mmCIF file with all atom_site columns, C-alpha atoms in Angstrom:
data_model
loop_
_atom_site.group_PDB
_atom_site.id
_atom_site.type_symbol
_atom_site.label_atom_id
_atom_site.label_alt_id
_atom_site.label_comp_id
_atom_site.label_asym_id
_atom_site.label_entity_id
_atom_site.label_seq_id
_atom_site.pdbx_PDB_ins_code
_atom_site.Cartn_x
_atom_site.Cartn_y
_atom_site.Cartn_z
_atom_site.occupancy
_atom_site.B_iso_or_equiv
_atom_site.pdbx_formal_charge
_atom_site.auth_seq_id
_atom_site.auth_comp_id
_atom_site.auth_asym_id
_atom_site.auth_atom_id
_atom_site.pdbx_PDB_model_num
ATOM 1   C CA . UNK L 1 1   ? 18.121  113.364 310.868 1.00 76.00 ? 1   UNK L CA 1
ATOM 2   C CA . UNK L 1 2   ? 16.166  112.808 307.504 1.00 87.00 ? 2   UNK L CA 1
ATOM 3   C CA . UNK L 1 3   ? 12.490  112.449 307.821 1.00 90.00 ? 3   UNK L CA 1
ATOM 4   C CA . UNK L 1 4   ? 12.116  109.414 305.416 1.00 93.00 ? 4   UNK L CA 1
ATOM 5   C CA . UNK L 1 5   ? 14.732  107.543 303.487 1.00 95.00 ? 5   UNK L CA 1
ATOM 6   C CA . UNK L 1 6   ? 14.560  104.033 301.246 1.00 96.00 ? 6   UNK L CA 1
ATOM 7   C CA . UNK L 1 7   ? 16.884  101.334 302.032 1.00 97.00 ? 7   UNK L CA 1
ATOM 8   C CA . UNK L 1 8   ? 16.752  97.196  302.255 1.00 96.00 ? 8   UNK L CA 1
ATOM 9   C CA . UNK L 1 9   ? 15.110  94.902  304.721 1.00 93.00 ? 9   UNK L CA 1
ATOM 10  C CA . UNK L 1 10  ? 17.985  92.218  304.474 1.00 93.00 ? 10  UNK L CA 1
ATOM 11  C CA . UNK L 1 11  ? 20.845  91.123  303.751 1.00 96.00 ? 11  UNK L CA 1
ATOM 12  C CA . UNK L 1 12  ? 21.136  89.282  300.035 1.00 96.00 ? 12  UNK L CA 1
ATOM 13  C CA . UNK L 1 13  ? 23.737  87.559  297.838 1.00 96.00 ? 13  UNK L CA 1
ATOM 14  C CA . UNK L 1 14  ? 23.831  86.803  293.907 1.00 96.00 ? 14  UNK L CA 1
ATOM 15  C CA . UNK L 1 15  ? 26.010  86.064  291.662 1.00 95.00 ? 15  UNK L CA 1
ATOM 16  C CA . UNK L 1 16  ? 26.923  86.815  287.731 1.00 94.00 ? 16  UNK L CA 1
ATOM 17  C CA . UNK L 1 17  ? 29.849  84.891  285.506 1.00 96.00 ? 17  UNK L CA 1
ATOM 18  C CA . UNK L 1 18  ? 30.974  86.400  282.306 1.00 95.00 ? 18  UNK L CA 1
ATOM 19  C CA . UNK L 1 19  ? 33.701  84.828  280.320 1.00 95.00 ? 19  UNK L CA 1
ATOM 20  C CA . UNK L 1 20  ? 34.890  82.977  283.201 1.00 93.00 ? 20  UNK L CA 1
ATOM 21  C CA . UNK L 1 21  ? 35.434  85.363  285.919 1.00 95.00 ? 21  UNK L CA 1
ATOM 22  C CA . UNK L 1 22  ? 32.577  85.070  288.470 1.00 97.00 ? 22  UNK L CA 1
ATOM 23  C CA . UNK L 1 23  ? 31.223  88.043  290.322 1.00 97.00 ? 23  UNK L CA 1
ATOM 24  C CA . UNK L 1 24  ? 29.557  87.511  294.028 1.00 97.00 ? 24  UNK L CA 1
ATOM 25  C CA . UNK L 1 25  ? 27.299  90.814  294.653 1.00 98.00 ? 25  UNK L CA 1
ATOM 26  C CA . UNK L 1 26  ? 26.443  91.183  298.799 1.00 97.00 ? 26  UNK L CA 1
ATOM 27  C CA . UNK L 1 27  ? 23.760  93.796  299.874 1.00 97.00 ? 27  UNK L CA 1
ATOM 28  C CA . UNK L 1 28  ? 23.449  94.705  303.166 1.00 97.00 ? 28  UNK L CA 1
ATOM 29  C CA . UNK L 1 29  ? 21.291  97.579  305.379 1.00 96.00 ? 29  UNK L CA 1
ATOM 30  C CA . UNK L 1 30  ? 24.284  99.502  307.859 1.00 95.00 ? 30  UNK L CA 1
ATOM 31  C CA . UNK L 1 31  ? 23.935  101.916 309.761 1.00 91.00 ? 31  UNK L CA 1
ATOM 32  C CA . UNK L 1 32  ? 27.232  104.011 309.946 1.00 92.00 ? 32  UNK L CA 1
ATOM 33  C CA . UNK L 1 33  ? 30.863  103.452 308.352 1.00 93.00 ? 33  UNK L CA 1
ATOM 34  C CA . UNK L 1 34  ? 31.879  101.404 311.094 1.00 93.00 ? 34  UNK L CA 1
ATOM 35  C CA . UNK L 1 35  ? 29.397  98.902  310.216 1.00 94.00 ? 35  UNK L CA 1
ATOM 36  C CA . UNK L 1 36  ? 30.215  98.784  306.565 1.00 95.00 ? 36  UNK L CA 1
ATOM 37  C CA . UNK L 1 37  ? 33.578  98.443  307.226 1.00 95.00 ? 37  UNK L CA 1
ATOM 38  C CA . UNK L 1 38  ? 33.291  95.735  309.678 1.00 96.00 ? 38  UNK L CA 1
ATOM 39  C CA . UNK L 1 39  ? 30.912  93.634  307.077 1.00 95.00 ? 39  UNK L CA 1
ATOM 40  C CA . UNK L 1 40  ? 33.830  94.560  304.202 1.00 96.00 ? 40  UNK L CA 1
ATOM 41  C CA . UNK L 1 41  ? 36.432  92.958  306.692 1.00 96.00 ? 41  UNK L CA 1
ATOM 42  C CA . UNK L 1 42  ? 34.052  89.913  307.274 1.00 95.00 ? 42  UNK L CA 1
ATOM 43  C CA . UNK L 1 43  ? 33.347  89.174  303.436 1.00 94.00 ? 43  UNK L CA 1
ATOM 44  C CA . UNK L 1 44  ? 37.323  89.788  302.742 1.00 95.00 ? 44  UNK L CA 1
ATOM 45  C CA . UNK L 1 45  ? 38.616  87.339  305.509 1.00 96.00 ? 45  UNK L CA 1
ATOM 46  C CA . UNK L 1 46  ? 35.928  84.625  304.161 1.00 95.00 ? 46  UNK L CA 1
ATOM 47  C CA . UNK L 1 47  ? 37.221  84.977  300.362 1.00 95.00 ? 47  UNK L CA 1
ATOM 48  C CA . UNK L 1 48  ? 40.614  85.264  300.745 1.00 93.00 ? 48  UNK L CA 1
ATOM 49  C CA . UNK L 1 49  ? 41.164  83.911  297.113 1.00 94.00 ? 49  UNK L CA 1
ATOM 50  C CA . UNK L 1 50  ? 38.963  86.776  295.281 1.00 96.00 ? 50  UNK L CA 1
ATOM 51  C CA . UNK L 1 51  ? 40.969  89.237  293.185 1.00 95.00 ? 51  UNK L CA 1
ATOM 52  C CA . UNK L 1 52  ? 38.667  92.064  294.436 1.00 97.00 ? 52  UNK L CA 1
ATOM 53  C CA . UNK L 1 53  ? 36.311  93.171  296.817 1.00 97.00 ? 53  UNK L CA 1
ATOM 54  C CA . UNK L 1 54  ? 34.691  96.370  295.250 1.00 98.00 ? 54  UNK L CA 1
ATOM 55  C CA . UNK L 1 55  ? 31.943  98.081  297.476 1.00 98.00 ? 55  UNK L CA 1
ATOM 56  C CA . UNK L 1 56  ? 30.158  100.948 297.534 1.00 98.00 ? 56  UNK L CA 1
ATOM 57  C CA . UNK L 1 57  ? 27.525  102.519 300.443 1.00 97.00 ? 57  UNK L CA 1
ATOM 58  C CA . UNK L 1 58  ? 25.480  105.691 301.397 1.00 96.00 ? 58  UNK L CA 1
ATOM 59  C CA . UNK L 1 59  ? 24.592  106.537 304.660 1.00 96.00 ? 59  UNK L CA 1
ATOM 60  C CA . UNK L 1 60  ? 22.039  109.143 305.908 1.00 93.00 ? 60  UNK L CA 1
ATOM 61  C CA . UNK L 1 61  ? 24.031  111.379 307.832 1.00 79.00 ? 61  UNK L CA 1
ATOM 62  C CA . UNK L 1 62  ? 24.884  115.308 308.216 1.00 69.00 ? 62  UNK L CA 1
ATOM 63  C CA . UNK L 1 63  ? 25.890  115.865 305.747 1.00 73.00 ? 63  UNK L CA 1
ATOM 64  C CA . UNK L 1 64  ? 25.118  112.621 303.863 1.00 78.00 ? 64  UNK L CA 1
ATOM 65  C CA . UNK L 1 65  ? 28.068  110.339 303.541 1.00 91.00 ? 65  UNK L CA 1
ATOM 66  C CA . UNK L 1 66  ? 28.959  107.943 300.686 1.00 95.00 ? 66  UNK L CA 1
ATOM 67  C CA . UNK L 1 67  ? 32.366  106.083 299.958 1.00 96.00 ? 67  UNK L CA 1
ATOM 68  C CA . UNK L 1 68  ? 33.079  103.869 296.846 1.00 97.00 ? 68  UNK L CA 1
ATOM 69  C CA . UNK L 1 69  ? 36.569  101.774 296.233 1.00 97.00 ? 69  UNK L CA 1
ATOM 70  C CA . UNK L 1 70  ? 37.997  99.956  292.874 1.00 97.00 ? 70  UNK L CA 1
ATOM 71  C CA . UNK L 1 71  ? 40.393  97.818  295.346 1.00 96.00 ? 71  UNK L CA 1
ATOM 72  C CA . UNK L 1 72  ? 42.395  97.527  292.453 1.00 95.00 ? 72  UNK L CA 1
ATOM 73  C CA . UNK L 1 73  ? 40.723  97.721  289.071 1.00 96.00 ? 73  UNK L CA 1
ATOM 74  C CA . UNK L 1 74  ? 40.581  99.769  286.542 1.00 96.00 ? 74  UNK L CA 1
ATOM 75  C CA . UNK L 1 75  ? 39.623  103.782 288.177 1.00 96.00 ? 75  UNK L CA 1
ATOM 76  C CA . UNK L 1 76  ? 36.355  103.822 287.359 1.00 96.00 ? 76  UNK L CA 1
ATOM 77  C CA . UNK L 1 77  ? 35.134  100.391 286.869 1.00 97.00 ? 77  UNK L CA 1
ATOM 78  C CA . UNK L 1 78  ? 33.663  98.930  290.020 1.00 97.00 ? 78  UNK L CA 1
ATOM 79  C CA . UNK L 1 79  ? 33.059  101.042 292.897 1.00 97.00 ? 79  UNK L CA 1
ATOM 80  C CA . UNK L 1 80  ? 31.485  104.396 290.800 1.00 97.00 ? 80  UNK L CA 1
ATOM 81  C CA . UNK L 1 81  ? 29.108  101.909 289.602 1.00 97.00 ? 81  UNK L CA 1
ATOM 82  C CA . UNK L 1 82  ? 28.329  99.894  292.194 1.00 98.00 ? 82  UNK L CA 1
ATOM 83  C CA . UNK L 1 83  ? 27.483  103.957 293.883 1.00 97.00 ? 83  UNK L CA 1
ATOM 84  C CA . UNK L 1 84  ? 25.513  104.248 290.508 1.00 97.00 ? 84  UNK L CA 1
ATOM 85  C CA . UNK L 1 85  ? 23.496  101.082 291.723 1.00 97.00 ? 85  UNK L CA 1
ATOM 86  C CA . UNK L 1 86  ? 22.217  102.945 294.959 1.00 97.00 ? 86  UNK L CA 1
ATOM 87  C CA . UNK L 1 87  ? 21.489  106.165 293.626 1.00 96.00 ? 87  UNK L CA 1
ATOM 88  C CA . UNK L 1 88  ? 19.507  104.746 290.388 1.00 96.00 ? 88  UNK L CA 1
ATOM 89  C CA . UNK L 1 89  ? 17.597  102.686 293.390 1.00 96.00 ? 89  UNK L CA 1
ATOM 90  C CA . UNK L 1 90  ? 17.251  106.019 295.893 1.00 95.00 ? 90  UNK L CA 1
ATOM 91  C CA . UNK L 1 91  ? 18.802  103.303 298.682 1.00 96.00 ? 91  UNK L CA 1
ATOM 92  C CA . UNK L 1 92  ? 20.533  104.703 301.823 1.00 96.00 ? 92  UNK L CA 1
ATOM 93  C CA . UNK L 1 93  ? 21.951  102.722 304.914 1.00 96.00 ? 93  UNK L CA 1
ATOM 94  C CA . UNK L 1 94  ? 23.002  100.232 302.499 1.00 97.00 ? 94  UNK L CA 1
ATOM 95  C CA . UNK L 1 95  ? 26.474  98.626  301.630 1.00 98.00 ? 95  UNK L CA 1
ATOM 96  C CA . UNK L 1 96  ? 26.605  96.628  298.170 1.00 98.00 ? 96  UNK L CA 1
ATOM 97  C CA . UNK L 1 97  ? 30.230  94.410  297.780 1.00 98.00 ? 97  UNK L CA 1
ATOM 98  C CA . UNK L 1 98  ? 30.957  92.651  295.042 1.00 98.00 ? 98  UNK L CA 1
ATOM 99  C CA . UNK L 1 99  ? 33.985  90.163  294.837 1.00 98.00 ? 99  UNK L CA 1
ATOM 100 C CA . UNK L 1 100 ? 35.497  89.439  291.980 1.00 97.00 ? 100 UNK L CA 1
ATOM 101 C CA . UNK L 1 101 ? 37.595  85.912  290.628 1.00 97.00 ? 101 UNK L CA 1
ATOM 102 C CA . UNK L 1 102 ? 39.135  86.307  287.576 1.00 95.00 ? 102 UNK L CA 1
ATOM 103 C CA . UNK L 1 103 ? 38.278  84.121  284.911 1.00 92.00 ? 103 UNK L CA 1
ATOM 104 C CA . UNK L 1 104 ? 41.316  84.723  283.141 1.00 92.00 ? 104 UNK L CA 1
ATOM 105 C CA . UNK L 1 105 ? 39.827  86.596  280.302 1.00 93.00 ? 105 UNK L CA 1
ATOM 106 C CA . UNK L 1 106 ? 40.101  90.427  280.559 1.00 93.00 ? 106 UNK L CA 1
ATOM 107 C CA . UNK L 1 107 ? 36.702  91.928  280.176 1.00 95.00 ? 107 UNK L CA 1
ATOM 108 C CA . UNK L 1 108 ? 38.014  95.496  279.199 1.00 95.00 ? 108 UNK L CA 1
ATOM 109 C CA . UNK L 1 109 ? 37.005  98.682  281.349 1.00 96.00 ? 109 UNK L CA 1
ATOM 110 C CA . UNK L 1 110 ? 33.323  98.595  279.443 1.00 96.00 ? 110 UNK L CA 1
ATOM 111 C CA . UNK L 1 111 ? 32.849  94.732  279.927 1.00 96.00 ? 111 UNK L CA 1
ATOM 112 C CA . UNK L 1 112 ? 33.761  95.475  283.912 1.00 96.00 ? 112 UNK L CA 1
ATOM 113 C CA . UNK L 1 113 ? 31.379  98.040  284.520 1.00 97.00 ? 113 UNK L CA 1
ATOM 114 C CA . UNK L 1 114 ? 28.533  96.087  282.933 1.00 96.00 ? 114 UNK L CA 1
ATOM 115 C CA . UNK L 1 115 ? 29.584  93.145  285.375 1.00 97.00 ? 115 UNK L CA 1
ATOM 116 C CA . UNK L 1 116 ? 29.841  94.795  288.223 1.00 97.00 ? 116 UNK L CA 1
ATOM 117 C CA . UNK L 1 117 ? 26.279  96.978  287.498 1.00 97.00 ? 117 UNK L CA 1
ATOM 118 C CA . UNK L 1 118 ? 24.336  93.508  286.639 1.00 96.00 ? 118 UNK L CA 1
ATOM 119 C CA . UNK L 1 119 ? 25.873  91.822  289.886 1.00 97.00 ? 119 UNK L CA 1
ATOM 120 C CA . UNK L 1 120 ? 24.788  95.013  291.713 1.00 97.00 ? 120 UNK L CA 1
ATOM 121 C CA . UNK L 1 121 ? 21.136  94.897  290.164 1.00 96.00 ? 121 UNK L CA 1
ATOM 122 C CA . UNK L 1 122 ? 20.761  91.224  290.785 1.00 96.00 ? 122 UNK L CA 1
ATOM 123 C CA . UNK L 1 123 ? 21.149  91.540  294.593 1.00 96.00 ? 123 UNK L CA 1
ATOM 124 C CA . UNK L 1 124 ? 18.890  94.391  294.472 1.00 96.00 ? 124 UNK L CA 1
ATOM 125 C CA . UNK L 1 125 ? 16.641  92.202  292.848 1.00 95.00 ? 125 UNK L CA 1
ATOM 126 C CA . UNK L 1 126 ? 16.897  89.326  295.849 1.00 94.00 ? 126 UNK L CA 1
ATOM 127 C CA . UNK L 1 127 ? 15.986  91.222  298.787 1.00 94.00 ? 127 UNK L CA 1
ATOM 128 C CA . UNK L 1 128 ? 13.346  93.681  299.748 1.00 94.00 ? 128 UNK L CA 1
ATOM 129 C CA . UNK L 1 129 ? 12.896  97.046  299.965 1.00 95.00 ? 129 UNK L CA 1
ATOM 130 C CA . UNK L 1 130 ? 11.493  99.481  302.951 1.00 95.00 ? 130 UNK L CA 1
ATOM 131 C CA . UNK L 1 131 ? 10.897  103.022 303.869 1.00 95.00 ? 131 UNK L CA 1
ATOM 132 C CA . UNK L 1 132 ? 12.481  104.191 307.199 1.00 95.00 ? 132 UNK L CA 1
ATOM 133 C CA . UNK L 1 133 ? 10.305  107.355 308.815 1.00 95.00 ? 133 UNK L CA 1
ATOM 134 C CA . UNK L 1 134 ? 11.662  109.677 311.340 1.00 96.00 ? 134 UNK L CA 1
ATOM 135 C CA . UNK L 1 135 ? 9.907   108.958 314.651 1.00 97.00 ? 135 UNK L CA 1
ATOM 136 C CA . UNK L 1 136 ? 9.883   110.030 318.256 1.00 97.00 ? 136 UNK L CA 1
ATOM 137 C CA . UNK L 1 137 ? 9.287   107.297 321.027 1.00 98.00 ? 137 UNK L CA 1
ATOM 138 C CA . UNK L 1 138 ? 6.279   108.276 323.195 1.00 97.00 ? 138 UNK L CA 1
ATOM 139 C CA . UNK L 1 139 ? 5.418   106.883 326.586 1.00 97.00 ? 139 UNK L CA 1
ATOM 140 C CA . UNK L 1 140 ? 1.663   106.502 327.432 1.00 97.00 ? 140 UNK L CA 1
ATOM 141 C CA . UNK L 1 141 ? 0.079   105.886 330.780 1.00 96.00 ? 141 UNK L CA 1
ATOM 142 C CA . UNK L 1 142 ? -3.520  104.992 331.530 1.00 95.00 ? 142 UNK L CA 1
ATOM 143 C CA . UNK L 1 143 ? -5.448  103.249 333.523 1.00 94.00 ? 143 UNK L CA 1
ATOM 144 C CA . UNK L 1 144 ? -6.295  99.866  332.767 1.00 95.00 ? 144 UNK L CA 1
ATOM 145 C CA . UNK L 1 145 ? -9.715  99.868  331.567 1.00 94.00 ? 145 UNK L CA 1
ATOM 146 C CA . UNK L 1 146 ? -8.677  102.286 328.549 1.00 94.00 ? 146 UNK L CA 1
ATOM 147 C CA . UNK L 1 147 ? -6.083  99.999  327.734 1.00 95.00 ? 147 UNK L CA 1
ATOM 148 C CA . UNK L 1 148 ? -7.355  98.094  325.396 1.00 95.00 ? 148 UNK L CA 1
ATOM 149 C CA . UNK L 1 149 ? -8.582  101.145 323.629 1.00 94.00 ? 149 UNK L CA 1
ATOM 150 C CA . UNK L 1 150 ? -4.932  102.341 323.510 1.00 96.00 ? 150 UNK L CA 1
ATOM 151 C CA . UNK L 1 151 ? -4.678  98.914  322.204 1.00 96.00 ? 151 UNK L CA 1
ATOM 152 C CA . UNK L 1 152 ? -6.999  99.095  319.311 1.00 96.00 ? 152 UNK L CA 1
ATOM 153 C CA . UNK L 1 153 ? -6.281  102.381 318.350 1.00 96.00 ? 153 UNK L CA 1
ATOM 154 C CA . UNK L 1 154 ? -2.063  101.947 317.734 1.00 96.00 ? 154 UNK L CA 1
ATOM 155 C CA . UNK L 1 155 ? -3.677  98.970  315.751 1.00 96.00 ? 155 UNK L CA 1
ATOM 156 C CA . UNK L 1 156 ? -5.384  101.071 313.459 1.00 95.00 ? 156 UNK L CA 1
ATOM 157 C CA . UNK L 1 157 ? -3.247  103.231 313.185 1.00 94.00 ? 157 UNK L CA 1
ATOM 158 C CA . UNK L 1 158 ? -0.025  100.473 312.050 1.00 93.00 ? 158 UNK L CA 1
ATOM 159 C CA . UNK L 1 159 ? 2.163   101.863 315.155 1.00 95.00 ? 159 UNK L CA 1
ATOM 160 C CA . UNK L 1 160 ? 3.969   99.155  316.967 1.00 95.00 ? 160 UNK L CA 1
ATOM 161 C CA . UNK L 1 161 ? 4.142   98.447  320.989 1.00 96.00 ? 161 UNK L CA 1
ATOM 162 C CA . UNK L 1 162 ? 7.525   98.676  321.797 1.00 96.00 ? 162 UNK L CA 1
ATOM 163 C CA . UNK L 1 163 ? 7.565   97.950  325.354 1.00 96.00 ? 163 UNK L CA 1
ATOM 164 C CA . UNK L 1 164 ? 4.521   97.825  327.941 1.00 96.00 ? 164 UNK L CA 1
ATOM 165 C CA . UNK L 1 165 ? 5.061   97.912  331.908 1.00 96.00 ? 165 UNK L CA 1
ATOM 166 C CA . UNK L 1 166 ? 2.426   97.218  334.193 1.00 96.00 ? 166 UNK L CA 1
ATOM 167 C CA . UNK L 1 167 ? 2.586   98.726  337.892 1.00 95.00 ? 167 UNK L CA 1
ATOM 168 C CA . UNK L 1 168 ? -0.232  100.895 339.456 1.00 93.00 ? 168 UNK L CA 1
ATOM 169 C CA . UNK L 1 169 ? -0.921  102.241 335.617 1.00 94.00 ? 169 UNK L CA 1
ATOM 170 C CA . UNK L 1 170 ? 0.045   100.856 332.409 1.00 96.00 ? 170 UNK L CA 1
ATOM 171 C CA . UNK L 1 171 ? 2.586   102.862 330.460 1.00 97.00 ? 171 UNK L CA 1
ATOM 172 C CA . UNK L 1 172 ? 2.701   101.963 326.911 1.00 97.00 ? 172 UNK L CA 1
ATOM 173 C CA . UNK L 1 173 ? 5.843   102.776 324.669 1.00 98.00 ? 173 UNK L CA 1
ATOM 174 C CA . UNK L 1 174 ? 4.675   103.367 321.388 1.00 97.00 ? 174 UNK L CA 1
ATOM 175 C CA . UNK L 1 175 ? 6.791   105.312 318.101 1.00 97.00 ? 175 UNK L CA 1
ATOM 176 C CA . UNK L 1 176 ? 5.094   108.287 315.965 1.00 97.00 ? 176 UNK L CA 1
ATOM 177 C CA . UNK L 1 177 ? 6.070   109.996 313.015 1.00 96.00 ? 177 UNK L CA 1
ATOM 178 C CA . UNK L 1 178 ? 7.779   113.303 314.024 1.00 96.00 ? 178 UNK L CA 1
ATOM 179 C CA . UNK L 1 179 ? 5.203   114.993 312.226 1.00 93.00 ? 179 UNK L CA 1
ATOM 180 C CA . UNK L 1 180 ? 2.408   113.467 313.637 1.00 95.00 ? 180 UNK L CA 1
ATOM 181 C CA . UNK L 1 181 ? 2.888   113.757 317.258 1.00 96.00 ? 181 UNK L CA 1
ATOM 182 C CA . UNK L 1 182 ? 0.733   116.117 318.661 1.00 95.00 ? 182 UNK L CA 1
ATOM 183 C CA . UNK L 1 183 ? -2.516  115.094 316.088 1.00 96.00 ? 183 UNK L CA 1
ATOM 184 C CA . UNK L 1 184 ? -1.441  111.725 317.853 1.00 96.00 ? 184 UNK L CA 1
ATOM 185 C CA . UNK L 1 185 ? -1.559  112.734 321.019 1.00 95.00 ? 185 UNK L CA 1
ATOM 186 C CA . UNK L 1 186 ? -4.416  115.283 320.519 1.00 95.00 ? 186 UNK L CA 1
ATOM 187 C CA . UNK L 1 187 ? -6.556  111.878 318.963 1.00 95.00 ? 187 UNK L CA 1
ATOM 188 C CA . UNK L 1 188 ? -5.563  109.797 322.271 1.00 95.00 ? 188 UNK L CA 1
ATOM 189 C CA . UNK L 1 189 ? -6.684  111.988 324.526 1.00 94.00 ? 189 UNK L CA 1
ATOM 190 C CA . UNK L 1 190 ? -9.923  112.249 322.744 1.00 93.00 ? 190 UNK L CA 1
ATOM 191 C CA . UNK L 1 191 ? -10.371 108.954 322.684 1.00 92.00 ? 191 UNK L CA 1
ATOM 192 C CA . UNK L 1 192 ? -9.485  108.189 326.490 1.00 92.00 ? 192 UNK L CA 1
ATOM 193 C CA . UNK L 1 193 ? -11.605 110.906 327.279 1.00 89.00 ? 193 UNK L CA 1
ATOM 194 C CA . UNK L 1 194 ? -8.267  112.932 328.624 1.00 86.00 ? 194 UNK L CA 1
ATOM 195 C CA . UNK L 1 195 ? -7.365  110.153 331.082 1.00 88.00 ? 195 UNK L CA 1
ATOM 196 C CA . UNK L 1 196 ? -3.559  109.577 329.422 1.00 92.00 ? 196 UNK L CA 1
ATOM 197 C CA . UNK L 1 197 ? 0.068   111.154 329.984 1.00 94.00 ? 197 UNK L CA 1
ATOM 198 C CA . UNK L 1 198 ? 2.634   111.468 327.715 1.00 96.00 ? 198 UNK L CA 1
ATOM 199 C CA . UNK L 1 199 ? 6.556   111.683 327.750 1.00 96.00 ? 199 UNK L CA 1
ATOM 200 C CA . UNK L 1 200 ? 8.575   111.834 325.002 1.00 96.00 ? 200 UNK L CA 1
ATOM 201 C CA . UNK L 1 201 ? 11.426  110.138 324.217 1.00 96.00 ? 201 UNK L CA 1
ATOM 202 C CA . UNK L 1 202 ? 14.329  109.648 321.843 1.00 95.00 ? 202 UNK L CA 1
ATOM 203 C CA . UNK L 1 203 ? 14.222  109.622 317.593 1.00 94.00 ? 203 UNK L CA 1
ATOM 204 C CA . UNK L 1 204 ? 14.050  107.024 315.573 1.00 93.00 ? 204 UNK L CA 1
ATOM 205 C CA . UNK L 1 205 ? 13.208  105.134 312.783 1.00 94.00 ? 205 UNK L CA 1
ATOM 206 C CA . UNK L 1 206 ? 9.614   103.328 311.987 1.00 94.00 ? 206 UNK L CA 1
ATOM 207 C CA . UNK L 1 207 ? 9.943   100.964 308.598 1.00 92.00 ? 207 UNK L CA 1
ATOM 208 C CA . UNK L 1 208 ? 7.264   100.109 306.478 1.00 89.00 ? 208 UNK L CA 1
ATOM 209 C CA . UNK L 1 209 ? 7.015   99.230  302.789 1.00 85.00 ? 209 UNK L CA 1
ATOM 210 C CA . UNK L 1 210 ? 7.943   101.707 300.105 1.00 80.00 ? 210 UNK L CA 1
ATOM 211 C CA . UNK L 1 211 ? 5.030   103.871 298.878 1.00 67.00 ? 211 UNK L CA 1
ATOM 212 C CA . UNK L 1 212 ? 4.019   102.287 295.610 1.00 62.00 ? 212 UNK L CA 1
#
């Protein structure tokens, strides 16, 4: 899995008219091909009128995957650039479709890309951005007078409490960057003076804004 990636926050929609024909650009953060396909379907069955629904997406995968369709205009027009659109903006795990309704005035293969670039680069524009770092769950438990130690410290350190159970200890779920797991747990202990276990758990993904 890739240690850090940039993608989108949420979903957003703009639009751009040229000479008529009107172009609806939809960004969206996916996590696999199924998932981009299933939000292509959606958009298609809800705009059933459109002359085109061009999309491009990258996905972090092994190896990386990326897929980019025309649906009917000119080769090169629509889905290359749309694909342009996410490299120039370093964005994985995100699907961009634009659908198209011809104005009636042909924009010629130069006029098409620019439309379908600018409808790309105005969606961009509406949602937000965020930085996805590889992480590994880790399970804490302590007794209950260190826990709001536990507490403070995953505080300071901008690591989220992802689940918390209560019985004769209290375990404490927390996520770490990969490559800071054992100064993590190596700073715990120190702090708890050595009263904590640990079990780690699966991969996954922390988010936090882009680094400026």
């Amino acid at each position: 899995m890739k240690s850090t990636f940039l993608t989108i926050s949420q979903p957003a929609r703009a639009s751009y008219v040229i000479k008529k024909s009107k172009f609806i650009a939809d960004i969206a953060p996916v996590s696999n091909a199924a998932a981009s396909k299933g939000m292509l379907a959606q958009l298609t069955a809800a705009t059933p009128k459109a002359n085109h629904h061009c999309y491009a997406y990258r996905l972090v995968e092994n190896p990386p995957a990326e897929r980019f369709s025309d649906d009917g205009e000119p080769v090169g027009t629509a889905g290359k650039p749309l694909l342009e659109i996410l490299h120039h903006h370093q964005l994985e795990n995100t699907l961009i479709v634009v659908t198209r309704y011809f104005g009636g005035i042909k924009l010629g293969a130069g006029g098409l890309i620019r439309a379908y670039a600018q409808a790309a680069n105005v969606a961009v524009a509406q949602t937000t951005l965020c930085e996805k770092t590889l992480a590994r769950q880790l399970t804490i438990s302590l007794d209950y007078p260190q826990l709001n130690k536990l507490r403070s410290f995953l505080d300071q350190q901008q690591l989220p409490i992802l689940k918390t159970t209560y019985t004769e200890q209290v375990t404490i779920t927390t996520a770490v960057p990969v490559a800071q797991v054992s100064t993590f747990q190596a700073r715990v202990t120190e702090r708890l003076t050595g009263q904590a276990q640990y079990q780690l758990g699966a991969e996954c993904y922390l988010t936090s804004p882009p680094q400026p």
